[in-house]
PDB file of C-alpha atoms and ligand atoms in Angstrom:
ATOM      1  CA  MET A  19      22.330  28.947 174.091  1.00 43.00           C
ATOM      2  CA  SER A  20      21.202  25.429 173.287  1.00 49.00           C
ATOM      3  CA  GLU A  21      21.552  22.372 175.552  1.00 55.00           C
ATOM      4  CA  GLU A  22      25.275  22.513 174.867  1.00 79.00           C
ATOM      5  CA  THR A  23      27.410  25.575 174.467  1.00 89.00           C
ATOM      6  CA  MET A  24      29.415  26.239 171.335  1.00 91.00           C
ATOM      7  CA  PRO A  25      33.151  25.815 172.052  1.00 88.00           C
ATOM      8  CA  ALA A  26      34.831  29.078 172.899  1.00 85.00           C
ATOM      9  CA  GLY A  27      37.971  28.188 170.947  1.00 85.00           C
ATOM     10  CA  GLU A  28      38.838  28.884 167.356  1.00 92.00           C
ATOM     11  CA  ALA A  29      36.735  27.112 164.722  1.00 96.00           C
ATOM     12  CA  ALA A  30      38.641  25.289 161.970  1.00 96.00           C
ATOM     13  CA  ILE A  31      36.131  26.723 159.501  1.00 97.00           C
ATOM     14  CA  ARG A  32      33.599  29.536 159.868  1.00 97.00           C
ATOM     15  CA  VAL A  33      31.450  30.269 156.848  1.00 97.00           C
ATOM     16  CA  THR A  34      28.064  31.773 155.990  1.00 97.00           C
ATOM     17  CA  ALA A  35      25.575  29.432 154.283  1.00 97.00           C
ATOM     18  CA  VAL A  36      24.332  30.945 151.010  1.00 97.00           C
ATOM     19  CA  PRO A  37      21.527  30.020 148.556  1.00 96.00           C
ATOM     20  CA  ALA A  38      23.958  28.075 146.344  1.00 96.00           C
ATOM     21  CA  ASP A  39      24.350  25.569 149.220  1.00 95.00           C
ATOM     22  CA  THR A  40      20.649  24.659 149.455  1.00 95.00           C
ATOM     23  CA  ASN A  41      18.689  21.564 148.561  1.00 92.00           C
ATOM     24  CA  VAL A  42      15.397  21.651 146.619  1.00 92.00           C
ATOM     25  CA  TYR A  43      13.485  22.465 149.817  1.00 91.00           C
ATOM     26  CA  GLY A  44      15.566  25.558 150.481  1.00 91.00           C
ATOM     27  CA  ASP A  45      17.489  24.182 153.465  1.00 92.00           C
ATOM     28  CA  ILE A  46      21.236  23.727 153.436  1.00 95.00           C
ATOM     29  CA  PHE A  47      22.429  20.432 151.906  1.00 95.00           C
ATOM     30  CA  GLY A  48      23.742  17.807 154.322  1.00 94.00           C
ATOM     31  CA  GLY A  49      26.383  17.037 151.714  1.00 95.00           C
ATOM     32  CA  TRP A  50      27.621  20.617 151.817  1.00 97.00           C
ATOM     33  CA  LEU A  51      27.945  20.373 155.600  1.00 97.00           C
ATOM     34  CA  MET A  52      29.826  17.093 155.271  1.00 97.00           C
ATOM     35  CA  ALA A  53      32.232  18.722 152.814  1.00 97.00           C
ATOM     36  CA  GLN A  54      32.926  21.544 155.282  1.00 98.00           C
ATOM     37  CA  MET A  55      33.539  18.957 157.999  1.00 98.00           C
ATOM     38  CA  ASP A  56      35.843  16.935 155.749  1.00 98.00           C
ATOM     39  CA  LEU A  57      37.827  20.099 154.968  1.00 98.00           C
ATOM     40  CA  ALA A  58      38.083  21.032 158.648  1.00 98.00           C
ATOM     41  CA  ALA A  59      39.173  17.543 159.700  1.00 98.00           C
ATOM     42  CA  SER A  60      41.645  17.299 156.829  1.00 98.00           C
ATOM     43  CA  ALA A  61      43.335  20.507 157.959  1.00 97.00           C
ATOM     44  CA  VAL A  62      43.968  18.899 161.368  1.00 97.00           C
ATOM     45  CA  ALA A  63      45.141  15.587 159.860  1.00 98.00           C
ATOM     46  CA  SER A  64      47.423  17.209 157.277  1.00 98.00           C
ATOM     47  CA  ARG A  65      48.959  19.427 159.922  1.00 96.00           C
ATOM     48  CA  HIS A  66      49.590  16.572 162.338  1.00 97.00           C
ATOM     49  CA  SER A  67      50.968  14.257 159.673  1.00 98.00           C
ATOM     50  CA  GLY A  68      52.983  16.959 157.944  1.00 97.00           C
ATOM     51  CA  GLY A  69      51.645  16.080 154.505  1.00 97.00           C
ATOM     52  CA  ARG A  70      48.875  14.576 152.499  1.00 98.00           C
ATOM     53  CA  ALA A  71      46.121  12.750 154.366  1.00 98.00           C
ATOM     54  CA  VAL A  72      42.985  11.204 152.882  1.00 98.00           C
ATOM     55  CA  THR A  73      39.610  10.377 154.403  1.00 98.00           C
ATOM     56  CA  ILE A  74      39.142   6.641 154.841  1.00 98.00           C
ATOM     57  CA  ALA A  75      36.016   6.582 157.041  1.00 98.00           C
ATOM     58  CA  VAL A  76      33.324   8.741 158.610  1.00 98.00           C
ATOM     59  CA  ASP A  77      31.488   7.390 161.636  1.00 97.00           C
ATOM     60  CA  GLY A  78      28.467   8.393 163.644  1.00 92.00           C
ATOM     61  CA  MET A  79      27.144  11.296 161.645  1.00 93.00           C
ATOM     62  CA  THR A  80      23.660  12.443 162.657  1.00 92.00           C
ATOM     63  CA  PHE A  81      22.017  15.665 161.523  1.00 93.00           C
ATOM     64  CA  HIS A  82      20.287  17.002 164.634  1.00 94.00           C
ATOM     65  CA  ARG A  83      19.066  20.317 163.244  1.00 94.00           C
ATOM     66  CA  PRO A  84      18.669  22.005 159.862  1.00 95.00           C
ATOM     67  CA  VAL A  85      20.860  24.879 158.696  1.00 96.00           C
ATOM     68  CA  PHE A  86      19.301  27.860 156.917  1.00 96.00           C
ATOM     69  CA  VAL A  87      20.504  30.391 154.376  1.00 96.00           C
ATOM     70  CA  GLY A  88      22.338  33.187 156.165  1.00 96.00           C
ATOM     71  CA  ASP A  89      23.370  31.063 159.147  1.00 97.00           C
ATOM     72  CA  GLU A  90      26.947  31.319 160.333  1.00 97.00           C
ATOM     73  CA  VAL A  91      28.311  27.777 160.295  1.00 97.00           C
ATOM     74  CA  SER A  92      31.240  26.965 162.598  1.00 97.00           C
ATOM     75  CA  VAL A  93      33.115  23.691 162.309  1.00 98.00           C
ATOM     76  CA  PHE A  94      35.329  22.540 165.188  1.00 97.00           C
ATOM     77  CA  ALA A  95      37.841  19.744 164.612  1.00 97.00           C
ATOM     78  CA  THR A  96      39.949  18.031 167.279  1.00 96.00           C
ATOM     79  CA  LEU A  97      42.546  15.307 166.895  1.00 97.00           C
ATOM     80  CA  GLU A  98      41.403  12.474 169.162  1.00 97.00           C
ATOM     81  CA  GLU A  99      43.518   9.460 168.374  1.00 97.00           C
ATOM     82  CA  VAL A 100      46.576   8.561 166.332  1.00 98.00           C
ATOM     83  CA  GLY A 101      47.448   5.094 165.078  1.00 98.00           C
ATOM     84  CA  ARG A 102      50.412   3.966 163.002  1.00 98.00           C
ATOM     85  CA  THR A 103      49.249   5.696 159.819  1.00 98.00           C
ATOM     86  CA  SER A 104      45.731   6.794 160.744  1.00 98.00           C
ATOM     87  CA  MET A 105      44.285   9.747 162.663  1.00 98.00           C
ATOM     88  CA  LYS A 106      40.801  10.117 164.159  1.00 98.00           C
ATOM     89  CA  VAL A 107      39.404  13.624 164.194  1.00 98.00           C
ATOM     90  CA  ALA A 108      36.256  14.584 166.130  1.00 97.00           C
ATOM     91  CA  VAL A 109      34.239  17.186 164.255  1.00 97.00           C
ATOM     92  CA  ALA A 110      31.283  19.219 165.501  1.00 97.00           C
ATOM     93  CA  THR A 111      29.290  21.705 163.448  1.00 97.00           C
ATOM     94  CA  TRP A 112      27.304  24.571 164.922  1.00 97.00           C
ATOM     95  CA  ARG A 113      24.893  27.066 163.401  1.00 97.00           C
ATOM     96  CA  ARG A 114      24.161  30.584 164.558  1.00 96.00           C
ATOM     97  CA  ASP A 115      21.371  32.732 163.169  1.00 96.00           C
ATOM     98  CA  ARG A 116      23.164  35.803 161.824  1.00 95.00           C
ATOM     99  CA  HIS A 117      20.806  38.091 163.769  1.00 96.00           C
ATOM    100  CA  SER A 118      21.233  36.376 167.116  1.00 95.00           C
ATOM    101  CA  ASP A 119      23.741  35.021 169.644  1.00 93.00           C
ATOM    102  CA  GLU A 120      21.900  31.700 169.898  1.00 92.00           C
ATOM    103  CA  ALA A 121      24.012  28.814 168.626  1.00 95.00           C
ATOM    104  CA  TYR A 122      22.930  25.210 168.095  1.00 96.00           C
ATOM    105  CA  LEU A 123      24.771  21.977 167.535  1.00 97.00           C
ATOM    106  CA  VAL A 124      23.927  20.727 164.047  1.00 96.00           C
ATOM    107  CA  THR A 125      25.965  17.568 163.672  1.00 96.00           C
ATOM    108  CA  ARG A 126      28.936  15.655 165.012  1.00 96.00           C
ATOM    109  CA  ALA A 127      30.991  12.900 163.423  1.00 97.00           C
ATOM    110  CA  ARG A 128      34.332  11.193 163.657  1.00 98.00           C
ATOM    111  CA  PHE A 129      36.532  11.304 160.569  1.00 98.00           C
ATOM    112  CA  THR A 130      39.399   8.880 160.082  1.00 98.00           C
ATOM    113  CA  PHE A 131      42.273   9.959 157.870  1.00 98.00           C
ATOM    114  CA  VAL A 132      45.268   8.012 156.608  1.00 98.00           C
ATOM    115  CA  ALA A 133      48.521   9.787 155.892  1.00 98.00           C
ATOM    116  CA  ILE A 134      49.813   8.840 152.461  1.00 98.00           C
ATOM    117  CA  GLY A 135      53.060   9.405 150.603  1.00 98.00           C
ATOM    118  CA  GLN A 136      53.859  10.217 146.978  1.00 97.00           C
ATOM    119  CA  ASP A 137      53.142   6.570 146.137  1.00 97.00           C
ATOM    120  CA  ARG A 138      49.651   6.973 147.677  1.00 97.00           C
ATOM    121  CA  ARG A 139      50.459   4.264 150.225  1.00 98.00           C
ATOM    122  CA  PRO A 140      50.015   4.779 153.969  1.00 98.00           C
ATOM    123  CA  ARG A 141      52.974   6.378 155.759  1.00 98.00           C
ATOM    124  CA  ASN A 142      53.682   6.505 159.481  1.00 98.00           C
ATOM    125  CA  VAL A 143      52.668   9.517 161.522  1.00 98.00           C
ATOM    126  CA  LYS A 144      54.095  10.865 164.753  1.00 97.00           C
ATOM    127  CA  PRO A 145      52.350   9.843 167.965  1.00 95.00           C
ATOM    128  CA  MET A 146      49.867  12.142 169.590  1.00 89.00           C
ATOM    129  CA  THR A 147      52.178  13.843 172.034  1.00 77.00           C
ATOM    130  CA  ALA A 148      52.151  17.329 170.584  1.00 51.00           C
ATOM    131  CA  ALA A 149      48.557  18.589 170.467  1.00 52.00           C
ATOM    132  CA  VAL A 150      47.365  20.146 167.212  1.00 50.00           C
TER     133      VAL A 150
HETATM  134  C1  LIG B 304      50.321  21.258 145.650  1.00 81.07           C
HETATM  135  C2  LIG B 304      49.413  20.561 146.679  1.00 81.07           C
HETATM  136  C3  LIG B 304      48.508  21.462 147.363  1.00 81.07           C
HETATM  137  C4  LIG B 304      47.537  20.727 148.178  1.00 81.07           C
HETATM  138  C5  LIG B 304      46.528  21.644 148.669  1.00 81.07           C
HETATM  139  C6  LIG B 304      45.386  20.889 149.157  1.00 81.07           C
HETATM  140  C7  LIG B 304      44.408  21.790 149.737  1.00 81.07           C
HETATM  141  C8  LIG B 304      43.074  21.172 149.723  1.00 81.07           C
HETATM  142  C9  LIG B 304      42.826  20.535 150.973  1.00 81.07           C
HETATM  143  C10 LIG B 304      41.544  19.922 150.935  1.00 81.07           C
HETATM  144  C11 LIG B 304      41.773  18.518 151.238  1.00 81.07           C
HETATM  145  C12 LIG B 304      40.504  17.891 151.523  1.00 81.07           C
HETATM  146  C13 LIG B 304      40.815  16.485 151.756  1.00 81.07           C
HETATM  147  C14 LIG B 304      39.602  15.744 151.920  1.00 81.07           C
HETATM  148  C15 LIG B 304      39.982  14.342 151.977  1.00 81.07           C
HETATM  149  C16 LIG B 304      39.458  13.582 150.830  1.00 81.07           C
HETATM  150  O1  LIG B 304      38.439  13.843 150.289  1.00 81.07           O
HETATM  151  S1  LIG B 304      40.379  12.265 150.312  1.00 81.07           S
HETATM  152  C17 LIG B 304      39.388  11.518 149.046  1.00 81.07           C
HETATM  153  C18 LIG B 304      38.596  10.357 149.573  1.00 81.07           C
HETATM  154  N1  LIG B 304      39.442   9.329 150.117  1.00 81.07           N
HETATM  155  C19 LIG B 304      40.179   8.529 149.304  1.00 81.07           C
HETATM  156  O2  LIG B 304      40.208   8.646 148.106  1.00 81.07           O
HETATM  157  C20 LIG B 304      40.952   7.450 150.002  1.00 81.07           C
HETATM  158  C21 LIG B 304      40.846   6.140 149.227  1.00 81.07           C
HETATM  159  N2  LIG B 304      41.479   5.039 150.000  1.00 81.07           N
HETATM  160  C22 LIG B 304      42.755   4.698 149.797  1.00 81.07           C
HETATM  161  O3  LIG B 304      43.448   5.216 148.949  1.00 81.07           O
HETATM  162  C23 LIG B 304      43.326   3.593 150.677  1.00 81.07           C
HETATM  163  O4  LIG B 304      42.263   2.955 151.392  1.00 81.07           O
HETATM  164  C24 LIG B 304      44.355   4.159 151.715  1.00 81.07           C
HETATM  165  C25 LIG B 304      43.803   5.380 152.448  1.00 81.07           C
HETATM  166  C26 LIG B 304      45.648   4.514 151.001  1.00 81.07           C
HETATM  167  C27 LIG B 304      44.640   3.102 152.797  1.00 81.07           C
HETATM  168  O5  LIG B 304      45.108   1.954 152.146  1.00 81.07           O
HETATM  169  P1  LIG B 304      44.921   0.527 152.844  1.00 81.07           P
HETATM  170  O6  LIG B 304      45.713  -0.450 152.100  1.00 81.07           O
HETATM  171  O7  LIG B 304      43.463   0.308 153.064  1.00 81.07           O
HETATM  172  O8  LIG B 304      45.630   0.818 154.235  1.00 81.07           O
HETATM  173  P2  LIG B 304      45.856  -0.147 155.473  1.00 81.07           P
HETATM  174  O9  LIG B 304      47.336  -0.257 155.615  1.00 81.07           O
HETATM  175  O10 LIG B 304      45.015  -1.373 155.443  1.00 81.07           O
HETATM  176  O11 LIG B 304      45.258   0.762 156.668  1.00 81.07           O
HETATM  177  C28 LIG B 304      45.827   2.008 156.933  1.00 81.07           C
HETATM  178  C29 LIG B 304      45.193   2.547 158.190  1.00 81.07           C
HETATM  179  O12 LIG B 304      43.804   2.802 157.949  1.00 81.07           O
HETATM  180  C30 LIG B 304      43.035   2.180 158.969  1.00 81.07           C
HETATM  181  N3  LIG B 304      41.762   1.796 158.393  1.00 81.07           N
HETATM  182  C31 LIG B 304      41.552   0.977 157.344  1.00 81.07           C
HETATM  183  N4  LIG B 304      40.240   0.872 157.094  1.00 81.07           N
HETATM  184  C32 LIG B 304      39.604   1.643 157.997  1.00 81.07           C
HETATM  185  C33 LIG B 304      38.245   1.952 158.267  1.00 81.07           C
HETATM  186  N5  LIG B 304      37.261   1.436 157.544  1.00 81.07           N
HETATM  187  N6  LIG B 304      37.960   2.778 159.290  1.00 81.07           N
HETATM  188  C34 LIG B 304      38.928   3.317 160.036  1.00 81.07           C
HETATM  189  N7  LIG B 304      40.256   3.069 159.832  1.00 81.07           N
HETATM  190  C35 LIG B 304      40.572   2.242 158.829  1.00 81.07           C
HETATM  191  C36 LIG B 304      43.863   0.985 159.412  1.00 81.07           C
HETATM  192  O13 LIG B 304      43.472   0.553 160.703  1.00 81.07           O
HETATM  193  C37 LIG B 304      45.247   1.592 159.376  1.00 81.07           C
HETATM  194  O14 LIG B 304      45.455   2.389 160.521  1.00 81.07           O
HETATM  195  P3  LIG B 304      46.863   2.338 161.353  1.00 81.07           P
HETATM  196  O15 LIG B 304      46.819   1.117 162.178  1.00 81.07           O
HETATM  197  O16 LIG B 304      47.988   2.321 160.372  1.00 81.07           O
HETATM  198  O17 LIG B 304      46.855   3.598 162.163  1.00 81.07           O
END
């Protein structure tokens, strides 16, 4: 394994990177990875808030390693903090070569979501007592 070990728990998203996800150099697009992370984090935020939640900010994203076609990409998302209407979700993405058990951390970031109502305005969310 790499310097860190991939979490043993369930990934919010696990998907295989395919040629359609590549940039002009043949590596996987950072934007595609960000979309997977947004989807994973939004699942946590929507579940906690019991409804629609939108991304308002993404902080601290660094791409540490490239992802290649055929890699298994695992995205882990954990609710870290809950405000009045906002939720901060820590997201970490790992890659595993499909022919190996070696897994490497690709990127981490913190996504902030705001729960919104039918009127698209922020709505209150429950405090972070019950873990998602
Ligand atoms: C039939 C239906 C089926 C549905 C099946 C769907 C299935 C498919 C699922 C896929 C789902 C993918 C989901 C992806 C998620 C998007 O991609 S969402 C699209 C991109 N995001 C947007 O379009 C959001 C655009 N922004 C907005 O509309 C407005 O800014 C918002 C979010 C309504 C907030 O309005 P506002 O007036 O700025 O709110 P304000 O009251 O000032 O602040 C609200 C909270 O945000 C915090 N905040 C404000 N600015 C910041 C900031 N820069 N940083 C951090 N926090 C901030 C405030 O501190 C406050 O927090 P609390 O103290 O209340 O906890």
